[in-house]
CSV table of C-alpha atoms in Angstrom, one decimal:
chain,number,residue,atom,x,y,z
A,1,MET,CA,167.4,-279.3,-66.2
A,2,GLU,CA,165.4,-279.6,-69.5
A,3,ASP,CA,164.8,-276.5,-71.6
A,4,ASP,CA,161.1,-276.8,-71.0
A,5,GLU,CA,161.4,-276.5,-67.4
A,6,LEU,CA,163.9,-273.6,-67.6
A,7,ILE,CA,161.7,-271.9,-69.9
A,8,GLU,CA,158.7,-272.3,-67.7
A,9,ARG,CA,160.5,-271.0,-64.6
A,10,ALA,CA,161.9,-268.0,-66.7
A,11,LYS,CA,158.3,-267.1,-67.5
A,12,GLN,CA,157.5,-267.2,-63.8
A,13,GLY,CA,160.1,-264.7,-63.4
A,14,ASP,CA,163.1,-266.8,-62.5
A,15,GLY,CA,166.1,-264.8,-63.8
A,16,SER,CA,168.7,-267.4,-63.0
A,17,ALA,CA,166.7,-269.9,-65.0
A,18,TYR,CA,166.8,-267.6,-68.1
A,19,GLY,CA,170.3,-267.1,-67.5
A,20,GLU,CA,171.1,-270.7,-67.8
A,21,LEU,CA,168.9,-270.8,-71.0
A,22,VAL,CA,171.0,-268.1,-72.3
A,23,ARG,CA,174.4,-269.7,-71.7
A,24,ARG,CA,173.0,-273.0,-73.2
A,25,TYR,CA,172.3,-271.4,-76.6
A,26,GLN,CA,174.4,-268.2,-76.8
A,27,ALA,CA,177.1,-270.1,-78.7
A,28,VAL,CA,175.2,-271.3,-81.5
A,29,ALA,CA,173.1,-267.8,-81.5
A,30,PHE,CA,176.5,-266.3,-81.8
A,31,ARG,CA,177.4,-268.3,-84.7
A,32,ALA,CA,174.3,-267.5,-86.5
A,33,ALA,CA,174.6,-264.0,-85.9
A,34,TYR,CA,178.1,-263.9,-87.2
A,35,ALA,CA,176.9,-265.5,-90.4
A,36,VAL,CA,175.0,-262.5,-91.0
A,37,THR,CA,177.2,-259.7,-89.6
A,38,LYS,CA,180.6,-261.0,-90.4
A,39,ASP,CA,181.9,-259.1,-87.5
A,40,MET,CA,182.3,-260.5,-84.1
A,41,GLY,CA,181.7,-257.5,-82.2
A,42,GLU,CA,178.4,-256.9,-84.1
A,43,ALA,CA,177.4,-260.5,-83.4
A,44,GLU,CA,177.8,-260.1,-80.0
A,45,ASP,CA,175.5,-257.0,-79.7
A,46,VAL,CA,173.0,-259.0,-81.8
A,47,VAL,CA,173.0,-262.1,-79.6
A,48,GLN,CA,172.4,-260.0,-76.5
A,49,GLU,CA,169.6,-258.1,-78.2
A,50,ALA,CA,168.0,-261.3,-79.5
A,51,PHE,CA,168.0,-262.9,-76.1
A,52,VAL,CA,166.3,-259.9,-74.6
A,53,LYS,CA,163.8,-260.0,-77.4
A,54,ALA,CA,163.4,-263.7,-77.0
A,55,TYR,CA,162.4,-263.3,-73.3
A,56,ARG,CA,159.8,-260.7,-74.2
A,57,ALA,CA,158.4,-263.1,-76.7
A,58,LEU,CA,158.5,-266.1,-74.3
A,59,GLY,CA,154.8,-265.7,-73.6
A,60,GLY,CA,154.1,-266.6,-77.2
A,61,PHE,CA,156.4,-269.5,-77.3
A,62,ARG,CA,154.6,-272.9,-77.8
A,63,CYS,CA,155.4,-275.1,-74.6
A,64,GLY,CA,157.3,-278.2,-75.7
A,65,ALA,CA,158.4,-276.9,-79.0
A,66,PRO,CA,162.2,-276.9,-79.9
A,67,PHE,CA,163.7,-273.8,-78.3
A,68,ARG,CA,166.8,-273.7,-80.6
A,69,PRO,CA,165.2,-272.9,-84.1
A,70,TRP,CA,162.7,-270.4,-82.5
A,71,LEU,CA,165.6,-268.6,-80.9
A,72,LEU,CA,167.8,-268.8,-83.9
A,73,ARG,CA,165.0,-267.3,-86.0
A,74,ILE,CA,164.9,-264.4,-83.6
A,75,ALA,CA,168.8,-264.0,-83.7
A,76,THR,CA,169.0,-264.1,-87.5
A,77,ASN,CA,166.3,-261.6,-87.9
A,78,GLU,CA,167.9,-259.2,-85.3
A,79,ALA,CA,171.3,-259.7,-87.2
A,80,LEU,CA,169.4,-258.9,-90.5
A,81,LYS,CA,167.9,-255.7,-89.0
A,82,HIS,CA,171.2,-254.8,-87.5
A,83,GLN,CA,172.9,-255.1,-90.8
A,84,ARG,CA,170.6,-252.5,-92.3
A,85,SER,CA,170.9,-250.0,-89.6
A,86,SER,CA,172.4,-246.6,-90.2
A,87,ARG,CA,175.3,-247.3,-87.9
A,88,ARG,CA,176.6,-249.9,-90.4
A,89,ARG,CA,175.9,-247.5,-93.2
A,90,ILE,CA,178.2,-245.2,-91.6
A,91,ARG,CA,180.9,-247.6,-91.0
A,92,SER,CA,180.7,-248.7,-94.8
A,93,GLU,CA,180.6,-245.2,-95.9
A,94,LEU,CA,183.9,-244.6,-94.1
A,95,GLY,CA,185.1,-247.9,-95.7
A,96,LEU,CA,185.7,-249.7,-92.4
A,97,ALA,CA,185.7,-253.4,-92.1
A,98,GLU,CA,183.5,-254.0,-95.1
A,99,ASP,CA,186.0,-254.9,-97.7
A,100,PRO,CA,187.2,-258.3,-97.0
A,101,SER,CA,190.4,-258.1,-98.8
A,102,LEU,CA,191.2,-254.9,-97.0
A,103,ARG,CA,190.9,-256.8,-93.8
A,104,GLU,CA,193.2,-259.7,-94.9
A,105,GLU,CA,196.0,-257.4,-95.5
A,106,VAL,CA,195.8,-255.8,-92.2
A,107,ASP,CA,195.7,-258.6,-89.7
A,108,PRO,CA,194.2,-262.2,-89.9
A,109,SER,CA,191.0,-262.1,-88.1
A,110,PRO,CA,190.3,-264.5,-85.3
A,111,GLU,CA,188.1,-266.5,-87.7
A,112,GLU,CA,190.9,-266.7,-90.2
A,113,LYS,CA,193.4,-267.7,-87.6
A,114,LEU,CA,191.3,-270.8,-86.8
A,115,LEU,CA,191.4,-272.0,-90.3
A,116,ALA,CA,194.0,-274.5,-91.4
A,117,SER,CA,194.4,-273.9,-95.1
A,118,GLU,CA,194.3,-271.2,-97.8
A,119,ARG,CA,191.5,-273.3,-99.0
A,120,GLN,CA,189.4,-272.8,-96.0
A,121,ARG,CA,190.2,-269.1,-95.9
A,122,ALA,CA,189.1,-268.7,-99.5
A,123,LEU,CA,185.9,-270.8,-98.8
A,124,LEU,CA,185.0,-268.5,-95.7
A,125,LYS,CA,185.6,-265.5,-97.7
A,126,ALA,CA,183.4,-266.5,-100.4
A,127,VAL,CA,180.6,-267.5,-98.2
A,128,GLN,CA,180.9,-264.0,-96.5
A,129,ASP,CA,180.7,-262.4,-99.9
A,130,LEU,CA,177.5,-264.1,-100.8
A,131,ARG,CA,174.3,-262.3,-100.5
A,132,GLU,CA,172.4,-262.6,-97.1
A,133,GLU,CA,169.9,-265.1,-98.2
A,134,ASP,CA,172.6,-267.5,-99.7
A,135,ARG,CA,174.8,-266.9,-96.6
A,136,LEU,CA,172.1,-267.7,-94.1
A,137,VAL,CA,170.9,-271.1,-95.6
A,138,ILE,CA,174.5,-272.3,-95.9
A,139,ALA,CA,175.1,-271.2,-92.4
A,140,CYS,CA,172.0,-273.0,-91.2
A,141,ARG,CA,172.7,-276.1,-92.9
A,142,CYS,CA,176.4,-276.5,-92.7
A,143,PHE,CA,177.7,-274.1,-89.8
A,144,LEU,CA,174.9,-274.6,-87.4
A,145,ASP,CA,174.0,-278.1,-88.3
A,146,LEU,CA,170.4,-277.6,-88.4
A,147,SER,CA,168.0,-280.0,-90.1
A,148,GLU,CA,165.9,-279.0,-93.1
A,149,LYS,CA,162.9,-278.5,-90.8
A,150,GLU,CA,164.7,-276.4,-88.4
A,151,THR,CA,166.3,-274.3,-91.2
A,152,ALA,CA,162.9,-273.9,-92.6
A,153,GLU,CA,161.7,-272.4,-89.2
A,154,VAL,CA,164.8,-270.2,-88.7
A,155,LEU,CA,164.4,-268.8,-92.4
A,156,ASP,CA,160.6,-268.6,-92.1
A,157,CYS,CA,160.2,-270.3,-95.4
A,158,PRO,CA,158.3,-273.7,-96.5
A,159,ARG,CA,160.3,-276.8,-95.8
A,160,GLY,CA,160.3,-277.6,-99.4
A,161,THR,CA,162.3,-274.6,-100.5
A,162,VAL,CA,165.0,-275.3,-98.2
A,163,LYS,CA,166.7,-277.8,-100.5
A,164,SER,CA,166.4,-275.7,-103.6
A,165,ARG,CA,167.6,-272.4,-101.7
A,166,PHE,CA,170.5,-274.4,-100.5
A,167,SER,CA,171.6,-275.8,-103.9
A,168,ARG,CA,171.1,-272.2,-105.3
A,169,ALA,CA,173.4,-270.9,-102.7
A,170,ILE,CA,176.0,-273.6,-103.2
A,171,ARG,CA,176.0,-272.9,-106.9
A,172,ARG,CA,176.4,-269.4,-106.5
A,173,LEU,CA,179.1,-269.9,-103.9
A,174,ARG,CA,181.1,-272.2,-106.4
A,175,GLU,CA,180.9,-269.2,-108.9
A,176,ARG,CA,183.0,-267.3,-106.5
A,177,LEU,CA,185.6,-269.8,-105.6
A,178,PRO,CA,189.0,-270.0,-107.1
A,179,ASN,CA,189.9,-273.3,-108.8
A,180,ALA,CA,190.1,-276.3,-106.6
A,181,THR,CA,193.8,-276.3,-106.3
A,182,SER,CA,194.3,-273.1,-104.6
A,183,GLU,CA,198.0,-272.6,-104.6
A,184,ARG,CA,198.0,-271.1,-108.0
A,185,ALA,CA,194.7,-269.3,-107.3
A,186,GLU,CA,196.0,-267.2,-104.5
A,187,GLY,CA,197.6,-264.3,-106.3
A,188,GLU,CA,195.8,-264.6,-109.8
A,189,ARG,CA,192.2,-265.3,-109.5
A,190,TYR,CA,191.1,-264.3,-106.1
A,191,GLY,CA,187.7,-263.0,-106.2
A,192,ARG,CA,187.1,-263.5,-109.9
A,193,GLY,CA,184.6,-265.9,-111.5
A,194,GLY,CA,187.3,-267.5,-113.5
A,195,PRO,CA,186.6,-269.9,-116.4
A,196,ARG,CA,183.1,-270.8,-115.0
A,197,SER,CA,181.8,-267.2,-115.3
A,198,GLY,CA,180.0,-268.2,-118.6
A,199,ARG,CA,178.5,-271.4,-117.3
A,200,GLN,CA,174.9,-271.5,-116.3
A,201,ALA,CA,174.5,-274.3,-113.8
B,1,MET,CA,196.4,-272.8,-121.4
B,2,ALA,CA,193.0,-273.3,-119.7
B,3,ASP,CA,193.0,-274.8,-116.3
B,4,ARG,CA,191.4,-278.1,-116.2
B,5,HIS,CA,191.1,-278.6,-112.6
B,6,LYS,CA,188.1,-280.6,-111.5
B,7,GLU,CA,185.8,-278.5,-109.8
B,8,PRO,CA,184.3,-279.8,-106.5
B,9,SER,CA,180.9,-281.4,-106.9
B,10,ASP,CA,178.2,-279.9,-104.9
B,11,ARG,CA,178.5,-282.8,-102.3
B,12,GLU,CA,182.2,-282.2,-102.0
B,13,LEU,CA,181.6,-278.5,-101.4
B,14,GLU,CA,179.0,-279.2,-98.8
B,15,ARG,CA,181.4,-281.5,-97.1
B,16,GLU,CA,184.0,-278.8,-97.1
B,17,LEU,CA,181.5,-276.4,-95.7
B,18,ARG,CA,180.6,-278.5,-92.9
B,19,GLU,CA,184.3,-278.8,-92.0
B,20,LEU,CA,184.6,-275.3,-92.1
B,21,GLY,CA,181.6,-275.0,-89.8
B,22,LYS,CA,183.3,-277.3,-87.4
B,23,ARG,CA,186.3,-275.1,-87.4
B,24,LEU,CA,184.3,-272.2,-86.8
B,25,GLU,CA,182.6,-273.7,-83.9
B,26,ARG,CA,185.8,-273.1,-82.0
B,27,LEU,CA,185.2,-269.4,-82.4
B,28,ARG,CA,185.0,-268.2,-78.7
B,29,ALA,CA,181.5,-267.0,-78.2
B,30,PRO,CA,181.2,-264.2,-75.7
B,31,ASP,CA,179.2,-264.7,-72.5
B,32,VAL,CA,176.3,-262.3,-72.8
B,33,SER,CA,174.1,-263.8,-70.0
B,34,HIS,CA,174.9,-261.1,-67.5
B,35,HIS,CA,174.1,-258.2,-69.8
B,36,VAL,CA,170.9,-259.9,-71.0
B,37,LEU,CA,169.8,-260.3,-67.4
B,38,ARG,CA,170.7,-256.8,-66.5
B,39,SER,CA,168.9,-255.3,-69.7
B,40,LEU,CA,165.8,-257.3,-68.6
B,41,ARG,CA,165.9,-256.1,-65.1
B,42,GLU,CA,166.1,-252.7,-66.3
B,43,GLU,CA,162.7,-253.3,-68.0
B,44,GLY,CA,161.3,-254.3,-64.9
B,45,PHE,CA,161.4,-258.3,-65.3
B,46,PHE,CA,162.7,-260.5,-62.6
B,47,ALA,CA,162.2,-257.8,-60.0
B,48,GLU,CA,161.0,-258.8,-56.4
B,49,ARG,CA,157.7,-257.3,-56.8
B,50,SER,CA,157.1,-258.9,-60.2
B,51,ARG,CA,155.7,-261.8,-58.2
B,52,ARG,CA,152.3,-260.1,-59.0
B,53,ARG,CA,153.2,-259.8,-62.7
B,54,ALA,CA,152.3,-263.1,-64.3
B,55,PHE,CA,154.1,-262.9,-67.7
B,56,SER,CA,151.3,-263.2,-69.9
B,57,SER,CA,149.1,-260.6,-68.5
B,58,ARG,CA,151.8,-258.0,-68.3
B,59,TRP,CA,150.3,-256.0,-71.2
B,60,MET,CA,146.9,-256.3,-69.5
B,61,ARG,CA,148.3,-254.9,-66.2
B,62,VAL,CA,149.9,-251.9,-68.2
B,63,ALA,CA,146.6,-251.1,-69.8
B,64,ALA,CA,144.9,-251.2,-66.5
B,65,CYS,CA,147.5,-248.9,-65.1
B,66,VAL,CA,147.1,-246.5,-67.9
B,67,VAL,CA,143.5,-245.8,-67.0
B,68,VAL,CA,144.2,-245.1,-63.4
B,69,VAL,CA,147.2,-243.2,-64.2
B,70,VAL,CA,145.6,-240.9,-66.7
B,71,PHE,CA,143.0,-239.9,-64.2
B,72,SER,CA,145.4,-239.3,-61.4
B,73,ILE,CA,147.5,-237.2,-63.2
B,74,ALA,CA,145.2,-235.4,-65.4
B,75,LEU,CA,145.2,-232.4,-62.9
B,76,VAL,CA,148.9,-232.3,-63.0
B,77,LEU,CA,150.5,-230.4,-65.4
B,78,THR,CA,154.2,-230.7,-64.6
B,79,PHE,CA,155.8,-233.4,-62.6
B,80,SER,CA,158.0,-233.2,-59.7
B,81,PRO,CA,161.0,-235.7,-60.1
B,82,ILE,CA,159.6,-237.9,-57.4
B,83,ALA,CA,156.3,-238.1,-59.1
B,84,ARG,CA,157.8,-238.8,-62.2
B,85,THR,CA,159.9,-241.5,-61.0
B,86,ALA,CA,156.9,-243.2,-59.3
B,87,VAL,CA,154.8,-243.1,-62.4
B,88,ALA,CA,157.8,-244.5,-64.4
B,89,GLU,CA,158.4,-247.3,-62.1
B,90,TRP,CA,154.7,-248.1,-62.2
B,91,PHE,CA,155.1,-248.7,-66.1
B,92,GLY,CA,158.1,-250.9,-65.3
B,93,VAL,CA,160.5,-248.7,-67.4
B,94,PRO,CA,162.7,-246.8,-64.7
B,95,GLY,CA,163.8,-243.2,-65.7
B,96,ILE,CA,161.2,-242.7,-68.4
B,97,GLU,CA,159.5,-239.5,-68.4
B,98,ILE,CA,155.8,-239.4,-69.2
B,99,SER,CA,153.9,-236.0,-69.6
B,100,PHE,CA,150.9,-234.4,-70.9
B,101,LEU,CA,150.8,-232.1,-73.8
B,102,GLU,CA,148.8,-229.0,-73.2
B,103,ARG,CA,146.3,-228.1,-75.9
B,104,SER,CA,146.6,-224.5,-76.8
B,105,PRO,CA,146.1,-222.9,-80.3
B,106,LYS,CA,149.5,-221.4,-81.3
B,107,PRO,CA,150.0,-218.2,-83.2
B,108,GLN,CA,150.9,-218.7,-86.9
B,109,PRO,CA,154.3,-217.2,-87.4
B,110,GLU,CA,155.9,-217.6,-90.8
B,111,PRO,CA,157.3,-220.1,-91.6
B,112,LEU,CA,154.8,-222.7,-90.5
B,113,GLY,CA,157.1,-224.8,-88.7
B,114,ARG,CA,158.8,-222.4,-86.6
B,115,GLY,CA,156.3,-222.3,-83.7
B,116,LEU,CA,156.5,-226.0,-83.3
B,117,ASP,CA,160.1,-226.3,-82.0
B,118,LEU,CA,161.3,-228.5,-84.8
B,119,GLY,CA,165.0,-227.1,-84.8
B,120,ARG,CA,166.8,-225.3,-87.4
B,121,ARG,CA,165.2,-224.7,-90.8
B,122,VAL,CA,167.4,-226.0,-93.7
B,123,SER,CA,167.2,-227.1,-97.2
B,124,LEU,CA,166.5,-230.8,-97.8
B,125,ASP,CA,170.1,-231.2,-99.3
B,126,ASP,CA,171.6,-229.7,-96.3
B,127,ALA,CA,169.6,-231.8,-94.0
B,128,ARG,CA,171.0,-234.9,-95.9
B,129,GLY,CA,174.5,-233.9,-94.9
B,130,GLN,CA,173.5,-233.2,-91.4
B,131,VAL,CA,172.0,-236.3,-90.1
B,132,SER,CA,173.8,-239.8,-89.8
B,133,TYR,CA,171.2,-241.8,-91.9
B,134,ARG,CA,169.5,-241.7,-95.3
B,135,ILE,CA,166.5,-239.7,-95.1
B,136,LEU,CA,163.3,-241.3,-96.0
B,137,LEU,CA,160.5,-239.5,-97.7
B,138,PRO,CA,157.0,-240.0,-98.7
B,139,THR,CA,156.9,-240.5,-102.4
B,140,LEU,CA,153.2,-240.0,-103.3
B,141,PRO,CA,153.2,-237.6,-106.5
B,142,GLU,CA,150.3,-235.5,-105.0
B,143,LEU,CA,152.4,-234.8,-101.9
B,144,GLY,CA,155.4,-233.5,-103.8
B,145,GLU,CA,158.4,-232.0,-102.0
B,146,PRO,CA,158.0,-230.8,-98.4
B,147,ASP,CA,157.6,-227.0,-98.0
B,148,GLU,CA,160.0,-226.8,-95.0
B,149,VAL,CA,162.6,-228.9,-93.5
B,150,TYR,CA,164.1,-228.9,-90.1
B,151,VAL,CA,166.8,-230.5,-88.3
B,152,LYS,CA,167.7,-230.7,-84.7
B,153,ALA,CA,169.7,-232.9,-82.3
B,154,PRO,CA,169.3,-234.6,-79.9
B,155,PRO,CA,168.3,-237.1,-80.5
B,156,PRO,CA,171.7,-238.7,-81.4
B,157,GLY,CA,172.1,-238.8,-85.2
B,158,GLY,CA,169.6,-235.8,-85.6
B,159,GLN,CA,166.0,-235.6,-86.1
B,160,VAL,CA,164.6,-234.4,-89.4
B,161,SER,CA,161.1,-233.0,-89.6
B,162,LEU,CA,159.3,-232.4,-92.9
B,163,VAL,CA,156.4,-229.8,-93.0
B,164,TYR,CA,153.7,-230.0,-95.6
B,165,ARG,CA,151.2,-227.1,-96.0
B,166,SER,CA,147.7,-227.9,-97.3
B,167,ARG,CA,147.3,-229.1,-100.7
B,168,PRO,CA,144.5,-230.5,-102.8
B,169,GLY,CA,143.9,-234.0,-101.5
B,170,LEU,CA,145.4,-233.2,-98.1
B,171,PRO,CA,143.2,-232.3,-95.2
B,172,PRO,CA,142.9,-228.5,-94.4
B,173,ALA,CA,145.7,-227.1,-92.4
B,174,SER,CA,145.2,-227.6,-88.5
B,175,GLU,CA,145.4,-224.6,-86.2
B,176,THR,CA,149.1,-224.5,-86.8
B,177,GLY,CA,148.9,-224.1,-90.4
B,178,VAL,CA,150.6,-227.5,-91.0
B,179,SER,CA,148.8,-230.1,-92.9
B,180,LEU,CA,151.1,-233.0,-92.5
B,181,LEU,CA,154.3,-233.3,-90.3
B,182,PHE,CA,156.8,-236.1,-91.0
B,183,SER,CA,159.6,-236.7,-88.6
B,184,GLU,CA,162.3,-239.3,-88.3
B,185,PHE,CA,165.2,-240.1,-86.2
B,186,ARG,CA,167.3,-243.2,-85.3
B,187,GLY,CA,165.5,-245.3,-82.9
B,188,GLU,CA,163.2,-248.2,-82.3
B,189,THR,CA,159.5,-248.6,-81.6
B,190,GLY,CA,159.9,-252.0,-80.0
B,191,GLU,CA,157.1,-252.6,-77.3
B,192,THR,CA,158.9,-252.2,-74.3
B,193,TYR,CA,160.8,-249.1,-75.8
B,194,PHE,CA,157.8,-247.3,-76.5
B,195,ARG,CA,155.5,-245.9,-74.0
B,196,LYS,CA,152.6,-243.6,-74.6
B,197,LEU,CA,150.3,-241.6,-72.4
B,198,LEU,CA,146.8,-241.7,-73.5
B,199,GLY,CA,144.5,-238.8,-73.1
B,200,PRO,CA,141.1,-240.1,-71.9
B,201,GLU,CA,139.7,-240.3,-75.4
B,202,ALA,CA,142.7,-241.4,-77.3
B,203,GLU,CA,142.8,-244.6,-78.8
B,204,ILE,CA,145.8,-246.7,-80.0
B,205,GLU,CA,146.3,-249.5,-82.3
B,206,THR,CA,149.1,-251.6,-83.5
B,207,ILE,CA,149.4,-251.6,-87.1
B,208,THR,CA,151.8,-252.9,-89.9
B,209,VAL,CA,153.4,-250.4,-92.1
B,210,ASN,CA,155.5,-251.6,-94.9
B,211,GLY,CA,156.0,-255.0,-93.2
B,212,ASN,CA,157.2,-253.1,-89.9
B,213,ARG,CA,155.6,-252.8,-86.5
B,214,GLY,CA,153.7,-249.5,-86.0
B,215,PHE,CA,151.0,-247.7,-83.9
B,216,TRP,CA,148.1,-245.7,-85.1
B,217,ILE,CA,146.9,-243.2,-82.4
B,218,GLU,CA,143.8,-241.1,-82.6
B,219,GLY,CA,142.4,-238.5,-80.4
B,220,GLU,CA,144.2,-236.4,-77.7
B,221,PRO,CA,147.7,-235.1,-78.4
B,222,HIS,CA,150.4,-237.0,-76.5
B,223,ALA,CA,154.0,-237.2,-75.4
B,224,PHE,CA,155.9,-240.3,-76.4
B,225,ILE,CA,159.2,-241.8,-75.3
B,226,TYR,CA,161.4,-243.5,-77.6
B,227,ARG,CA,164.5,-245.6,-77.3
B,228,ASN,CA,167.1,-244.1,-79.6
B,229,ALA,CA,169.9,-245.8,-81.4
B,230,GLU,CA,172.4,-245.3,-78.7
B,231,GLY,CA,170.0,-247.0,-76.1
B,232,GLY,CA,169.2,-243.7,-74.5
B,233,THR,CA,165.6,-242.4,-74.2
B,234,HIS,CA,164.2,-239.5,-76.1
B,235,ARG,CA,160.9,-237.6,-75.5
B,236,GLU,CA,159.0,-236.1,-78.1
B,237,ASP,CA,155.7,-234.2,-77.9
B,238,LEU,CA,153.3,-234.5,-80.7
B,239,ARG,CA,153.3,-231.2,-82.4
B,240,LEU,CA,149.9,-231.1,-84.0
B,241,ALA,CA,146.6,-231.9,-82.3
B,242,ALA,CA,145.8,-234.4,-84.8
B,243,ASN,CA,146.2,-238.2,-85.5
B,244,ALA,CA,149.5,-239.9,-85.7
B,245,LEU,CA,151.0,-243.0,-87.3
B,246,ILE,CA,154.3,-244.0,-85.8
B,247,TRP,CA,156.5,-246.9,-87.2
B,248,GLU,CA,159.9,-248.0,-87.6
B,249,GLN,CA,161.6,-248.4,-90.9
B,250,ASN,CA,165.3,-248.8,-91.8
B,251,GLY,CA,166.3,-248.4,-88.2
B,252,LEU,CA,164.5,-245.1,-87.9
B,253,THR,CA,161.5,-244.2,-85.9
B,254,LEU,CA,159.1,-242.5,-88.3
B,255,ARG,CA,156.1,-240.3,-87.3
B,256,LEU,CA,153.4,-239.0,-89.5
B,257,GLU,CA,151.0,-236.4,-87.9
B,258,GLY,CA,148.1,-234.9,-89.4
B,259,ASP,CA,144.1,-234.7,-89.5
B,260,LEU,CA,144.2,-237.8,-91.9
B,261,PRO,CA,142.0,-240.7,-91.5
B,262,LYS,CA,143.9,-244.0,-90.9
B,263,GLY,CA,143.6,-245.1,-94.6
B,264,GLU,CA,145.1,-241.9,-95.9
B,265,ALA,CA,147.9,-242.0,-93.4
B,266,LEU,CA,148.7,-245.5,-94.3
B,267,ARG,CA,148.7,-244.4,-97.8
B,268,VAL,CA,151.4,-241.8,-97.3
B,269,ALA,CA,153.3,-244.1,-95.0
B,270,GLU,CA,153.6,-246.8,-97.5
B,271,SER,CA,155.0,-244.6,-99.9
B,272,VAL,CA,157.8,-243.7,-97.8
B,273,ARG,CA,161.3,-244.7,-98.9
C-alpha cells in the first residue's frame, strides 16, 4: 500500500495503517535521531516520541507530499529537544556516556563493532564530536541519503544553503580528523587538530 | 619531520562518509510501532468510539465539550472518582483530573508565599542544589531578585516558585500580596499533554514565547494538568486570581502569574534565561 493511502487511513482512525507507516520509516528515523543523540537508547525514545507527534500533526500534512522528509524533520527536532533536556544534563554532569574517548576504553559500542577499520571508527567519532548543525547536515546527506531538497526540508533551511552548510561541515570535520593514514595517528594525534590547525580553509 | 600525508579531498571524504553511512545502516533499529500505537491509544486515538471523531475536527470537539462541561460541573466543587473518570474520558485523556479552583480571599501571612502552598522556603542557591535542572529566571533589571523562593516535590525533579512582591513597574499586589509568581518544573506543554479547565469568562490563546509554544490565559482561576518529565501527570492550581502565561523552555514548564496585561507578561517571559 502506498504511503498516501496509509496516511489517509491512519487519519481516519485506522491504527494498523499507522503501525505500518511507523514500521516503514522507523529505521531511517532512528538513524536520524541517532545522529543527534549519539546514543541508541535515547534515539529509540526520540523515535517513539516523534511518531506520536507525527500522528498528532497528521491533520496538517499535505496530502501527496513526501512523507520521509516531513517525518525526519519531526524526528530531528525531537532529538534536538531531547538533547537539551535536563535529564541529559544530569547524565553529563555525572560524566556518563558523553566523553567519547571514555566510552571507547570501556567497550566498543554496537556502532563501533559494525565498522571495519580504525579509519571508520575515527571518522565516526569525529562526526559525533561535531556541533549539532554540522552533524545533522552530514547525517542527512551522507548517512540518510537525502537529496538536497529533502535535506532542506528536514533542516528547515533554504535549499540554497544546504550546499554551503554541507561544505562547512565537511571542512570542520576534516579539521578534527587524524591524518589520512591512521595507523600512526592512533596513539599520537587522536582528537587533536594536527598540522592543519593553522590553516583556514 | 612533518607529516606530508595527503589529506583527503572533500569529495573523497564525502565518499568515505557515505560508506560509513552504509555501514551504519546495519545498526539494528528497534521496532517502536507497538509503543507508538499504545501511546496514541492512551490519548484516545484509534478507539472504537472515535469513529465520531473525524481527525481534523478533534480540537473543535474539545472546545465544544469544554463549554458543556463547564456548565455541568460548575455546581460541583469536588469530584467523585466516577465523575472524574467520566469527564476525563470525554476529553480523551484517561486518568486526568480536572478541577475547579475556588475563589476565596486568603489571609496575608508573612512571608507572602506561605499561604499559597508553594512548598518549602529556601534561598535561591539552595534551590539550585535541590532541583534536577538549571533554574531559569526572569532577567528584567526592574524586576531584580525574587523576594521569596520555594521548592517542592512532586513533581519529579522538583518545582521552584519565585515570589515577587509589588515594585515600581509591577501591578499592585493581588489579594495575596504577591505581584508576580513564577514557577517552573520539568515537563511539557504539548497540546495533548495540557488540558485546562476554563471558567465561563476565561479566555485562552496560544502564543509563542522565546520561540516556544505557550498559552496565555485571562480570566477565571484554573487548574492545569501537565505531563511531567517522567510521563506522569501533575496537577497544579493557579495560585493567584490573575492572568497566566504558561510556556515550555529548556524542557521545563514555566508559568508566570500576575495581574499583568499580556504585553507586560511577555516582556517578563522573554527575559527568562
